[in-house]
DNA sequence: GAGTGGTCTAGACCACACA
DNA sequence: GTGTGGTCTAGACCACTCT
């Protein structure tokens, strides 16, 4: 083990650990920079540098004069941060939930590999249909390892945005995702669910989501009808 | 005009201006932090903070012990930074150029709006076909305002990666892009060019590229055959 | 050894929020 | 007014590169 990290990196690691442990709840404030600096026996500037990187990663929010807060996933923010659906004018739209089912199943080899799990590890599986501007446009198959969210059984209710729910109900904060995008033809099931002819081009998004400890916490396959909308991305 | 910017922001703006003016060529080193601090009459820490943000934006590279360098677009880097095509195993692939044509045309209303140009402003237009693993898979229609790259006439040769060429030959450095992704059906022309049946699903990518002064410098419509490959994106 | 970026400190002052 | 984050400074020391 090499422990020759700069101090700000050790402060950062310590903060991540304490955030992941739930020591500070989402939306609440952290101790002040001066207090943390005293506690960790470093200067305020070093704490600041560590926090800068966590703010950049979206794990913390700072408000001048008020304090530093654990970033809270809200449906509005999470939707636009991770699922940037826009209409023809570039205006963001938010899909609404139409229907869903939930069950448990073992991971197939591909999913297990994507999520760095053992073969046939237990998964929660959720299938959802969502609508954009009133028409069904989004088919999602979501898989979450049982080990990541043991409490996610057969849910009573299903929220529209999942990431805020993961955070508030299961203590899992999604900070980033890796998405692989392709164009595919709608198969018979998808065509029925979306009320389009089989073969209609759909945008397929295969995503792995990671939490603040860089653990893979969700696998999601989305099929999106992009006749009137687009998936917006900023690169660079 | 509000000029009440913090000093590091003014230093950053000054550096961007001098980078855009070509005062420091791509790949060459800037004066040292100490020298710039003395010249601009601020402390080294302030120059450092300004440079931090430019490094984060990809405009500069720093190497400990050697100096700070103007980021140079290389075909390898530009390809993976802005066009992350991966195969089924997640390995990146680099398309190779098959054929191209170039001409000049006026902007239609949609393009003019996307590029913030006057209606019917003059554009260079380049059409290209590129292959992935030997099979045609990428159709691109590229439009660049004459005002942005006056020297881009009828080019003698066409490089595979355009952004390094924009930088070295036309002094334009692309730092970020906004992409809108959709799934569409191949029309007759696309189907012929890609040797697939009409109606085959293609990934459509409509992109606007911005330089380091946040000026829109390129409009690019790509149609990508994603039977064996995917467009990889990291969000968060 | 000289010069560069990288880290860290201690302290000053400013801008803002809240009681 | 008190406490918070935001900016800025001057200086110290370390790690690395090149000569």
Short mmCIF file of C-alpha atoms (C1' of nucleotides) in Angstrom, two decimals:
data_model
loop_
_atom_site.label_atom_id
_atom_site.label_comp_id
_atom_site.label_asym_id
_atom_site.label_seq_id
_atom_site.Cartn_x
_atom_site.Cartn_y
_atom_site.Cartn_z
CA UNK A 1 0.00 0.00 0.00
CA UNK A 2 1.38 3.35 -0.95
CA UNK A 3 0.18 5.97 1.53
CA UNK A 4 2.29 8.78 0.14
CA UNK A 5 -0.63 10.94 -0.84
CA UNK A 6 -0.62 14.71 -0.55
CA UNK A 7 -2.56 15.96 2.44
CA UNK A 8 -5.44 17.40 0.43
CA UNK A 9 -5.93 13.96 -1.14
CA UNK A 10 -6.07 12.36 2.29
CA UNK A 11 -8.54 15.00 3.44
CA UNK A 12 -10.63 14.29 0.36
CA UNK A 13 -10.55 10.55 0.98
CA UNK A 14 -11.55 11.11 4.59
CA UNK A 15 -14.46 13.33 3.58
CA UNK A 16 -15.67 10.79 1.00
CA UNK A 17 -15.52 8.06 3.62
CA UNK A 18 -17.55 10.11 6.07
CA UNK A 19 -20.06 11.12 3.40
CA UNK A 20 -20.50 7.48 2.35
CA UNK A 21 -20.96 6.43 5.97
CA UNK A 22 -23.91 8.80 6.27
CA UNK A 23 -22.25 10.90 8.96
CA UNK A 24 -23.71 13.96 7.25
CA UNK A 25 -27.14 13.56 5.68
CA UNK A 26 -27.93 14.90 2.19
CA UNK A 27 -28.94 18.55 2.39
CA UNK A 28 -27.31 19.16 5.74
CA UNK A 29 -24.24 21.27 6.26
CA UNK A 30 -20.72 20.07 6.98
CA UNK A 31 -18.59 21.59 9.72
CA UNK A 32 -16.94 24.82 8.60
CA UNK A 33 -13.63 24.71 6.76
CA UNK A 34 -11.89 26.11 9.82
CA UNK A 35 -13.39 23.46 12.09
CA UNK A 36 -12.44 20.63 9.73
CA UNK A 37 -8.95 22.04 9.32
CA UNK A 38 -8.48 22.10 13.09
CA UNK A 39 -9.87 18.59 13.44
CA UNK A 40 -7.65 17.14 10.73
CA UNK A 41 -4.64 19.23 11.71
CA UNK A 42 -4.13 20.87 8.33
CA UNK A 43 -4.56 24.43 7.17
CA UNK A 44 -7.84 25.83 5.90
CA UNK A 45 -6.38 26.06 2.40
CA UNK A 46 -5.78 22.33 2.32
CA UNK A 47 -9.34 21.54 3.36
CA UNK A 48 -10.49 24.02 0.74
CA UNK A 49 -8.55 22.29 -2.00
CA UNK A 50 -10.06 18.92 -1.03
CA UNK A 51 -13.55 20.41 -0.98
CA UNK A 52 -12.99 22.11 -4.35
CA UNK A 53 -12.63 18.72 -5.98
CA UNK A 54 -15.73 17.36 -4.25
CA UNK A 55 -17.72 20.38 -5.38
CA UNK A 56 -16.45 19.80 -8.93
CA UNK A 57 -17.58 16.15 -8.68
CA UNK A 58 -21.03 17.26 -7.55
CA UNK A 59 -20.76 15.69 -4.08
CA UNK A 60 -20.87 19.02 -2.21
CA UNK A 61 -22.42 22.44 -2.70
CA UNK A 62 -20.96 25.59 -1.25
CA UNK A 63 -22.92 28.75 -0.54
CA UNK A 64 -21.04 31.85 0.40
CA UNK A 65 -21.96 33.06 3.85
CA UNK A 66 -24.03 29.97 4.66
CA UNK A 67 -21.79 26.93 4.57
CA UNK A 68 -20.98 23.73 2.69
CA UNK A 69 -23.76 21.21 2.14
CA UNK A 70 -24.01 17.57 1.12
CA UNK A 71 -25.33 17.69 -2.44
CA UNK A 72 -28.93 16.57 -2.56
CA UNK A 73 -30.30 14.83 -5.62
CA UNK A 74 -33.52 16.49 -6.64
CA UNK A 75 -35.79 15.15 -9.38
CA UNK A 76 -35.25 18.31 -11.41
CA UNK A 77 -31.47 18.32 -11.14
CA UNK A 78 -30.94 14.56 -11.47
CA UNK A 79 -33.09 14.49 -14.57
CA UNK A 80 -31.11 17.12 -16.34
CA UNK A 81 -27.74 16.00 -15.10
CA UNK A 82 -28.00 12.40 -16.22
CA UNK A 83 -30.81 12.26 -18.76
CA UNK A 84 -30.72 15.35 -20.89
CA UNK A 85 -33.72 14.93 -23.12
CA UNK A 86 -34.42 18.06 -25.14
CA UNK A 87 -37.08 18.96 -27.70
CA UNK A 88 -36.53 20.40 -31.16
CA UNK A 89 -35.77 23.83 -29.75
CA UNK A 90 -33.19 22.53 -27.29
CA UNK A 91 -35.55 22.97 -24.34
CA UNK A 92 -35.26 20.26 -21.69
CA UNK A 93 -38.22 18.02 -21.08
CA UNK A 94 -38.90 15.69 -18.17
CA UNK A 95 -40.45 12.29 -18.85
CA UNK A 96 -43.27 11.14 -16.61
CA UNK A 97 -43.77 7.60 -15.34
CA UNK A 98 -46.51 5.51 -16.97
CA UNK A 99 -46.09 1.99 -15.57
CA UNK A 100 -43.59 -0.32 -13.91
CA UNK A 101 -42.89 -3.80 -12.60
CA UNK A 102 -40.26 -5.06 -10.16
CA UNK A 103 -38.75 -8.48 -9.47
CA UNK A 104 -35.52 -10.21 -8.50
CA UNK A 105 -33.26 -12.14 -10.86
CA UNK A 106 -29.68 -13.38 -11.14
CA UNK A 107 -27.21 -11.39 -13.24
CA UNK A 108 -26.37 -12.78 -16.66
CA UNK A 109 -22.69 -12.78 -17.58
CA UNK A 110 -22.79 -9.49 -19.45
CA UNK A 111 -24.48 -7.54 -16.64
CA UNK A 112 -22.23 -9.13 -14.02
CA UNK A 113 -19.21 -8.02 -15.98
CA UNK A 114 -20.52 -4.47 -16.45
CA UNK A 115 -21.24 -4.16 -12.73
CA UNK A 116 -18.07 -5.99 -11.58
CA UNK A 117 -20.16 -8.66 -9.82
CA UNK A 118 -19.77 -12.38 -9.41
CA UNK A 119 -21.60 -14.45 -12.02
CA UNK A 120 -25.29 -14.88 -11.30
CA UNK A 121 -25.22 -12.41 -8.40
CA UNK A 122 -28.69 -11.39 -7.20
CA UNK A 123 -30.20 -8.29 -8.73
CA UNK A 124 -33.27 -6.17 -8.24
CA UNK A 125 -34.81 -5.61 -11.64
CA UNK A 126 -37.25 -2.83 -12.46
CA UNK A 127 -38.93 -2.35 -15.82
CA UNK A 128 -40.52 1.00 -16.52
CA UNK A 129 -42.30 2.82 -19.30
CA UNK A 130 -42.14 6.59 -19.30
CA UNK A 131 -43.77 9.20 -21.49
CA UNK A 132 -42.55 12.44 -22.99
CA UNK A 133 -45.19 15.07 -23.67
CA UNK A 134 -47.86 12.46 -23.05
CA UNK A 135 -46.68 9.79 -25.48
CA UNK A 136 -44.79 6.66 -24.39
CA UNK A 137 -41.18 7.22 -25.41
CA UNK A 138 -38.88 5.58 -22.91
CA UNK A 139 -38.45 1.89 -22.00
CA UNK A 140 -36.10 1.22 -19.14
CA UNK A 141 -34.72 -1.98 -17.64
CA UNK A 142 -32.93 -1.17 -14.41
CA UNK A 143 -30.79 -3.59 -12.43
CA UNK A 144 -29.37 -2.93 -8.97
CA UNK A 145 -27.24 -5.44 -7.03
CA UNK A 146 -28.94 -6.69 -3.88
CA UNK A 147 -25.68 -6.05 -2.07
CA UNK A 148 -25.83 -2.36 -2.95
CA UNK A 149 -29.41 -1.70 -1.85
CA UNK A 150 -30.62 -4.56 0.35
CA UNK A 151 -33.71 -2.58 1.31
CA UNK A 152 -34.99 -2.24 -2.22
CA UNK A 153 -37.43 -5.13 -2.21
CA UNK A 154 -40.78 -4.95 -3.92
CA UNK A 155 -41.30 -1.19 -3.63
CA UNK A 156 -44.73 0.16 -2.68
CA UNK A 157 -44.40 3.18 -4.89
CA UNK A 158 -42.15 4.05 -7.77
CA UNK A 159 -40.79 7.58 -8.09
CA UNK A 160 -40.25 9.16 -11.48
CA UNK A 161 -36.61 9.97 -10.82
CA UNK A 162 -34.71 7.09 -9.24
CA UNK A 163 -31.45 8.73 -8.18
CA UNK A 164 -33.03 11.01 -5.56
CA UNK A 165 -34.83 7.93 -4.23
CA UNK A 166 -31.60 5.88 -4.12
CA UNK A 167 -30.07 8.67 -2.10
CA UNK A 168 -32.84 9.41 0.38
CA UNK A 169 -34.11 5.85 0.87
CA UNK A 170 -31.02 3.72 0.33
CA UNK A 171 -28.08 5.96 1.13
CA UNK A 172 -26.57 5.62 -2.35
CA UNK A 173 -25.47 8.79 -4.13
CA UNK A 174 -24.95 8.50 -7.88
CA UNK A 175 -22.22 10.89 -8.98
CA UNK A 176 -21.47 9.82 -12.54
CA UNK A 177 -22.50 7.42 -15.27
CA UNK A 178 -20.86 5.77 -18.26
CA UNK A 179 -23.26 5.50 -21.18
CA UNK A 180 -22.92 3.61 -24.45
CA UNK A 181 -25.28 4.92 -27.13
CA UNK A 182 -26.45 3.08 -30.23
CA UNK A 183 -29.31 3.17 -32.71
CA UNK A 184 -31.35 -0.02 -32.83
CA UNK A 185 -34.59 -1.21 -34.44
CA UNK A 186 -37.60 -1.62 -32.15
CA UNK A 187 -38.37 -5.28 -31.55
CA UNK A 188 -41.97 -6.52 -31.27
CA UNK A 189 -42.26 -5.88 -27.52
CA UNK A 190 -40.78 -2.40 -27.70
CA UNK A 191 -42.95 -1.53 -30.69
CA UNK A 192 -46.06 -2.55 -28.78
CA UNK A 193 -45.10 -0.67 -25.65
CA UNK A 194 -44.33 2.51 -27.58
CA UNK A 195 -47.17 2.18 -30.13
CA UNK A 196 -44.85 2.38 -33.11
CA UNK A 197 -44.19 -0.05 -35.97
CA UNK A 198 -41.61 -2.77 -35.33
CA UNK A 199 -38.29 -1.68 -36.78
CA UNK A 200 -38.68 1.95 -35.76
CA UNK A 201 -35.24 3.36 -34.90
CA UNK A 202 -34.72 3.76 -31.15
CA UNK A 203 -31.84 5.30 -29.27
CA UNK A 204 -30.39 2.62 -27.01
CA UNK A 205 -28.53 3.78 -23.93
CA UNK A 206 -26.67 1.17 -21.86
CA UNK A 207 -25.54 2.82 -18.67
CA UNK A 208 -23.52 1.95 -15.60
CA UNK A 209 -23.92 4.39 -12.69
CA UNK A 210 -21.25 4.91 -10.01
CA UNK A 211 -21.52 6.28 -6.49
CA UNK A 212 -19.11 8.55 -4.67
CA UNK A 213 -16.79 5.67 -3.82
CA UNK A 214 -16.67 4.73 -7.52
CA UNK A 215 -18.66 1.58 -6.95
CA UNK A 216 -20.94 0.46 -9.79
CA UNK A 217 -24.42 0.72 -8.29
CA UNK A 218 -26.86 0.46 -11.21
CA UNK A 219 -27.15 -1.00 -14.69
CA UNK A 220 -29.75 0.58 -16.91
CA UNK A 221 -30.79 -0.17 -20.46
CA UNK A 222 -32.98 2.53 -22.00
CA UNK A 223 -34.69 2.55 -25.36
CA UNK A 224 -35.74 6.03 -26.34
CA UNK A 225 -38.04 7.14 -29.11
CA UNK A 226 -36.30 10.17 -30.55
CA UNK A 227 -38.69 11.22 -33.29
CA UNK A 228 -39.38 14.57 -31.62
CA UNK A 229 -36.62 14.69 -29.03
CA UNK A 230 -32.88 14.23 -28.62
CA UNK A 231 -30.36 13.19 -26.03
CA UNK A 232 -28.14 16.19 -25.33
CA UNK A 233 -24.51 15.84 -24.33
CA UNK A 234 -21.68 18.22 -23.74
CA UNK A 235 -18.19 16.93 -24.50
CA UNK A 236 -14.75 18.43 -23.83
CA UNK B 1 -19.68 46.82 -18.61
CA UNK B 2 -19.09 45.31 -15.22
CA UNK B 3 -15.36 44.93 -14.63
CA UNK B 4 -15.63 43.79 -11.02
CA UNK B 5 -14.09 40.42 -11.63
CA UNK B 6 -11.74 38.71 -9.19
CA UNK B 7 -8.13 38.96 -10.22
CA UNK B 8 -7.77 35.29 -11.13
CA UNK B 9 -10.69 35.71 -13.54
CA UNK B 10 -8.99 38.69 -15.15
CA UNK B 11 -5.75 36.72 -15.40
CA UNK B 12 -7.68 33.85 -16.99
CA UNK B 13 -9.34 36.20 -19.48
CA UNK B 14 -5.99 37.73 -20.34
CA UNK B 15 -4.44 34.31 -20.91
CA UNK B 16 -7.35 33.23 -23.11
CA UNK B 17 -6.99 36.39 -25.15
CA UNK B 18 -3.27 35.82 -25.64
CA UNK B 19 -3.80 32.15 -26.47
CA UNK B 20 -6.46 33.05 -29.04
CA UNK B 21 -4.18 35.68 -30.56
CA UNK B 22 -1.58 33.02 -31.25
CA UNK B 23 1.02 34.66 -29.00
CA UNK B 24 1.96 31.16 -27.85
CA UNK B 25 1.84 28.41 -30.46
CA UNK B 26 0.30 25.03 -29.67
CA UNK B 27 2.82 22.74 -28.06
CA UNK B 28 5.12 25.55 -26.92
CA UNK B 29 5.58 26.58 -23.33
CA UNK B 30 4.17 29.63 -21.60
CA UNK B 31 6.29 31.86 -19.39
CA UNK B 32 6.66 30.45 -15.90
CA UNK B 33 4.04 31.13 -13.27
CA UNK B 34 6.46 33.44 -11.47
CA UNK B 35 7.19 35.40 -14.64
CA UNK B 36 3.49 35.81 -15.47
CA UNK B 37 2.74 36.79 -11.89
CA UNK B 38 5.38 39.51 -12.01
CA UNK B 39 4.20 40.73 -15.40
CA UNK B 40 0.54 40.92 -14.34
CA UNK B 41 1.34 42.21 -10.86
CA UNK B 42 -0.43 39.46 -8.96
CA UNK B 43 0.89 36.66 -6.78
CA UNK B 44 1.92 33.29 -8.11
CA UNK B 45 -1.07 31.68 -6.41
CA UNK B 46 -3.45 33.84 -8.40
CA UNK B 47 -1.82 32.91 -11.71
CA UNK B 48 -1.94 29.30 -10.58
CA UNK B 49 -5.67 29.46 -9.90
CA UNK B 50 -6.31 30.95 -13.35
CA UNK B 51 -4.17 28.26 -14.98
CA UNK B 52 -5.93 25.52 -13.00
CA UNK B 53 -9.18 26.36 -14.73
CA UNK B 54 -7.53 26.43 -18.16
CA UNK B 55 -5.95 23.05 -17.51
CA UNK B 56 -9.38 21.74 -16.47
CA UNK B 57 -10.84 23.11 -19.72
CA UNK B 58 -8.15 21.34 -21.71
CA UNK B 59 -6.53 24.54 -22.98
CA UNK B 60 -3.21 24.04 -21.16
CA UNK B 61 -1.09 21.13 -20.00
CA UNK B 62 1.24 21.32 -17.04
CA UNK B 63 4.27 19.10 -16.51
CA UNK B 64 6.05 19.23 -13.21
CA UNK B 65 9.63 20.35 -13.59
CA UNK B 66 9.20 21.28 -17.28
CA UNK B 67 6.62 23.99 -17.57
CA UNK B 68 3.12 24.83 -18.81
CA UNK B 69 2.29 24.16 -22.46
CA UNK B 70 -0.41 25.19 -24.89
CA UNK B 71 -2.52 22.06 -25.31
CA UNK B 72 -1.96 20.53 -28.70
CA UNK B 73 -4.72 18.63 -30.44
CA UNK B 74 -3.40 15.32 -31.64
CA UNK B 75 -5.39 12.95 -33.85
CA UNK B 76 -5.35 10.31 -31.10
CA UNK B 77 -6.50 12.62 -28.32
CA UNK B 78 -9.05 14.61 -30.33
CA UNK B 79 -10.64 11.41 -31.55
CA UNK B 80 -11.21 10.02 -28.14
CA UNK B 81 -12.08 13.30 -26.52
CA UNK B 82 -14.86 14.25 -28.91
CA UNK B 83 -15.83 11.08 -30.75
CA UNK B 84 -15.72 8.17 -28.39
CA UNK B 85 -16.54 5.24 -30.61
CA UNK B 86 -16.03 1.95 -28.83
CA UNK B 87 -16.49 -1.67 -29.88
CA UNK B 88 -18.47 -4.34 -28.07
CA UNK B 89 -15.77 -4.77 -25.45
CA UNK B 90 -15.59 -1.05 -24.70
CA UNK B 91 -12.29 -0.69 -26.55
CA UNK B 92 -11.96 2.58 -28.46
CA UNK B 93 -11.68 2.45 -32.20
CA UNK B 94 -10.55 5.17 -34.61
CA UNK B 95 -12.41 5.56 -37.91
CA UNK B 96 -10.36 6.01 -41.06
CA UNK B 97 -11.23 8.38 -43.91
CA UNK B 98 -12.63 6.83 -47.10
CA UNK B 99 -13.71 9.78 -49.26
CA UNK B 100 -14.64 13.44 -49.13
CA UNK B 101 -15.87 16.46 -51.07
CA UNK B 102 -15.72 20.17 -50.26
CA UNK B 103 -17.66 23.19 -51.45
CA UNK B 104 -19.07 26.54 -50.33
CA UNK B 105 -22.74 27.23 -49.61
CA UNK B 106 -24.92 29.71 -47.71
CA UNK B 107 -26.25 28.72 -44.29
CA UNK B 108 -29.87 27.66 -44.08
CA UNK B 109 -31.90 29.14 -41.22
CA UNK B 110 -31.40 26.19 -38.89
CA UNK B 111 -27.62 26.08 -39.28
CA UNK B 112 -27.35 29.87 -39.00
CA UNK B 113 -29.27 29.74 -35.74
CA UNK B 114 -27.18 26.88 -34.34
CA UNK B 115 -23.96 28.74 -35.17
CA UNK B 116 -25.27 32.22 -34.19
CA UNK B 117 -24.69 33.52 -37.71
CA UNK B 118 -26.60 35.90 -39.94
CA UNK B 119 -29.05 34.22 -42.28
CA UNK B 120 -27.43 32.83 -45.42
CA UNK B 121 -23.92 33.52 -44.14
CA UNK B 122 -21.20 31.83 -46.20
CA UNK B 123 -20.07 28.40 -45.08
CA UNK B 124 -17.42 25.91 -46.05
CA UNK B 125 -19.08 22.53 -46.38
CA UNK B 126 -17.27 19.22 -46.24
CA UNK B 127 -18.89 15.84 -46.74
CA UNK B 128 -16.97 12.79 -45.65
CA UNK B 129 -17.38 9.04 -45.42
CA UNK B 130 -15.35 7.22 -42.82
CA UNK B 131 -14.92 3.54 -42.06
CA UNK B 132 -14.66 1.61 -38.84
CA UNK B 133 -12.74 -1.65 -38.99
CA UNK B 134 -12.77 -1.43 -42.77
CA UNK B 135 -16.53 -1.00 -43.33
CA UNK B 136 -18.14 2.39 -44.10
CA UNK B 137 -19.89 3.45 -40.90
CA UNK B 138 -19.77 7.22 -40.59
CA UNK B 139 -21.31 9.92 -42.79
CA UNK B 140 -20.41 13.48 -41.87
CA UNK B 141 -21.57 16.84 -43.13
CA UNK B 142 -19.33 19.54 -41.70
CA UNK B 143 -19.98 23.27 -41.96
CA UNK B 144 -17.54 25.98 -40.92
CA UNK B 145 -18.26 29.70 -41.24
CA UNK B 146 -16.00 31.46 -43.76
CA UNK B 147 -15.49 34.13 -41.13
CA UNK B 148 -14.01 31.62 -38.72
CA UNK B 149 -11.54 29.96 -41.11
CA UNK B 150 -11.08 32.19 -44.18
CA UNK B 151 -8.13 30.07 -45.33
CA UNK B 152 -10.12 26.85 -45.56
CA UNK B 153 -10.86 26.98 -49.27
CA UNK B 154 -10.79 23.87 -51.44
CA UNK B 155 -8.30 21.85 -49.40
CA UNK B 156 -5.60 19.86 -51.20
CA UNK B 157 -5.67 17.10 -48.65
CA UNK B 158 -8.14 16.00 -46.02
CA UNK B 159 -6.91 14.79 -42.66
CA UNK B 160 -8.76 12.08 -40.79
CA UNK B 161 -9.11 14.17 -37.64
CA UNK B 162 -10.22 17.73 -38.33
CA UNK B 163 -9.68 19.42 -34.96
CA UNK B 164 -5.88 19.07 -34.98
CA UNK B 165 -5.96 20.49 -38.51
CA UNK B 166 -8.19 23.41 -37.47
CA UNK B 167 -5.67 24.19 -34.77
CA UNK B 168 -2.41 23.86 -36.68
CA UNK B 169 -3.57 25.26 -40.01
CA UNK B 170 -6.28 27.74 -39.05
CA UNK B 171 -5.49 28.79 -35.50
CA UNK B 172 -8.82 27.54 -34.15
CA UNK B 173 -8.77 25.39 -31.01
CA UNK B 174 -11.92 23.38 -30.30
CA UNK B 175 -12.36 22.97 -26.55
CA UNK B 176 -15.89 21.64 -26.23
CA UNK B 177 -18.92 20.49 -28.20
CA UNK B 178 -22.66 20.31 -27.66
CA UNK B 179 -24.13 17.18 -29.22
CA UNK B 180 -27.75 16.18 -29.77
CA UNK B 181 -28.16 12.46 -30.34
CA UNK B 182 -31.09 10.70 -31.99
CA UNK B 183 -31.88 7.43 -33.72
CA UNK B 184 -33.02 7.83 -37.33
CA UNK B 185 -33.72 5.58 -40.29
CA UNK B 186 -31.15 5.58 -43.10
CA UNK B 187 -32.47 7.40 -46.19
CA UNK B 188 -31.67 6.18 -49.70
CA UNK B 189 -28.41 8.16 -49.98
CA UNK B 190 -27.14 7.09 -46.57
CA UNK B 191 -28.09 3.49 -47.24
CA UNK B 192 -26.12 3.49 -50.48
CA UNK B 193 -23.08 5.13 -48.93
CA UNK B 194 -23.02 2.68 -46.05
CA UNK B 195 -24.07 -0.40 -48.06
CA UNK B 196 -27.03 -1.13 -45.78
CA UNK B 197 -30.78 -1.40 -46.49
CA UNK B 198 -32.75 1.86 -46.44
CA UNK B 199 -34.40 2.21 -43.06
CA UNK B 200 -31.46 0.80 -41.10
CA UNK B 201 -31.26 2.59 -37.75
CA UNK B 202 -28.44 5.12 -37.59
CA UNK B 203 -27.21 7.18 -34.67
CA UNK B 204 -27.55 10.84 -35.64
CA UNK B 205 -25.26 13.29 -33.92
CA UNK B 206 -25.85 17.02 -34.49
CA UNK B 207 -22.94 18.89 -33.01
CA UNK B 208 -21.86 22.48 -32.49
CA UNK B 209 -18.18 22.91 -31.59
CA UNK B 210 -16.86 25.89 -29.62
CA UNK B 211 -13.35 27.34 -29.41
CA UNK B 212 -11.58 28.72 -26.36
CA UNK B 213 -13.38 32.05 -26.64
CA UNK B 214 -16.72 30.18 -26.67
CA UNK B 215 -17.35 31.03 -30.27
CA UNK B 216 -19.29 28.48 -32.34
CA UNK B 217 -16.78 27.35 -34.95
CA UNK B 218 -18.21 24.22 -36.53
CA UNK B 219 -21.52 22.52 -37.23
CA UNK B 220 -21.37 18.79 -37.85
CA UNK B 221 -24.07 16.29 -38.65
CA UNK B 222 -22.91 12.69 -38.32
CA UNK B 223 -24.80 9.52 -39.12
CA UNK B 224 -23.20 6.53 -37.51
CA UNK B 225 -23.82 2.85 -38.14
CA UNK B 226 -23.82 1.37 -34.65
CA UNK B 227 -24.41 -2.31 -35.39
CA UNK B 228 -21.06 -3.31 -33.94
CA UNK B 229 -20.05 -0.13 -32.13
CA UNK B 230 -21.34 2.48 -29.70
CA UNK B 231 -20.88 6.12 -28.85
CA UNK B 232 -19.48 6.30 -25.34
CA UNK B 233 -20.25 9.18 -23.00
CA UNK B 234 -19.46 9.95 -19.40
CA UNK B 235 -22.00 12.07 -17.52
CA UNK B 236 -21.91 13.68 -14.11
"C1'" DG C 1 22.61 23.53 -9.47
"C1'" DA C 2 19.01 26.19 -11.51
"C1'" DG C 3 14.44 26.42 -12.86
"C1'" DT C 4 9.89 24.59 -13.06
"C1'" DG C 5 5.46 23.15 -11.20
"C1'" DG C 6 3.17 20.99 -6.68
"C1'" DT C 7 2.00 21.39 -1.86
"C1'" DC C 8 1.22 23.69 2.39
"C1'" DT C 9 0.95 27.29 5.66
"C1'" DA C 10 -0.63 31.55 8.24
"C1'" DG C 11 -2.74 35.45 7.97
"C1'" DA C 12 -5.29 39.31 5.92
"C1'" DC C 13 -9.28 41.20 3.96
"C1'" DC C 14 -13.79 40.96 1.35
"C1'" DA C 15 -18.75 39.46 0.38
"C1'" DC C 16 -22.60 37.48 2.03
"C1'" DA C 17 -26.27 35.39 5.24
"C1'" DC C 18 -28.58 35.33 9.38
"C1'" DA C 19 -29.95 36.52 13.86
"C1'" DG D 1 -22.11 41.48 14.91
"C1'" DT D 2 -20.69 36.90 14.14
"C1'" DG D 3 -19.72 33.23 11.28
"C1'" DT D 4 -19.40 31.47 6.78
"C1'" DG D 5 -17.19 30.89 2.29
"C1'" DG D 6 -14.17 33.63 -1.44
"C1'" DT D 7 -9.97 35.97 -2.67
"C1'" DC D 8 -5.22 37.17 -2.31
"C1'" DT D 9 -0.66 37.35 -0.59
"C1'" DA D 10 4.26 36.00 0.66
"C1'" DG D 11 6.99 32.68 1.68
"C1'" DA D 12 8.54 27.99 2.64
"C1'" DC D 13 9.64 23.53 1.17
"C1'" DC D 14 9.24 19.41 -1.98
"C1'" DA D 15 9.50 16.78 -6.51
"C1'" DC D 16 10.90 16.75 -10.88
"C1'" DT D 17 13.58 17.91 -15.34
"C1'" DC D 18 17.33 19.44 -17.72
"C1'" DT D 19 22.04 20.84 -18.16
#
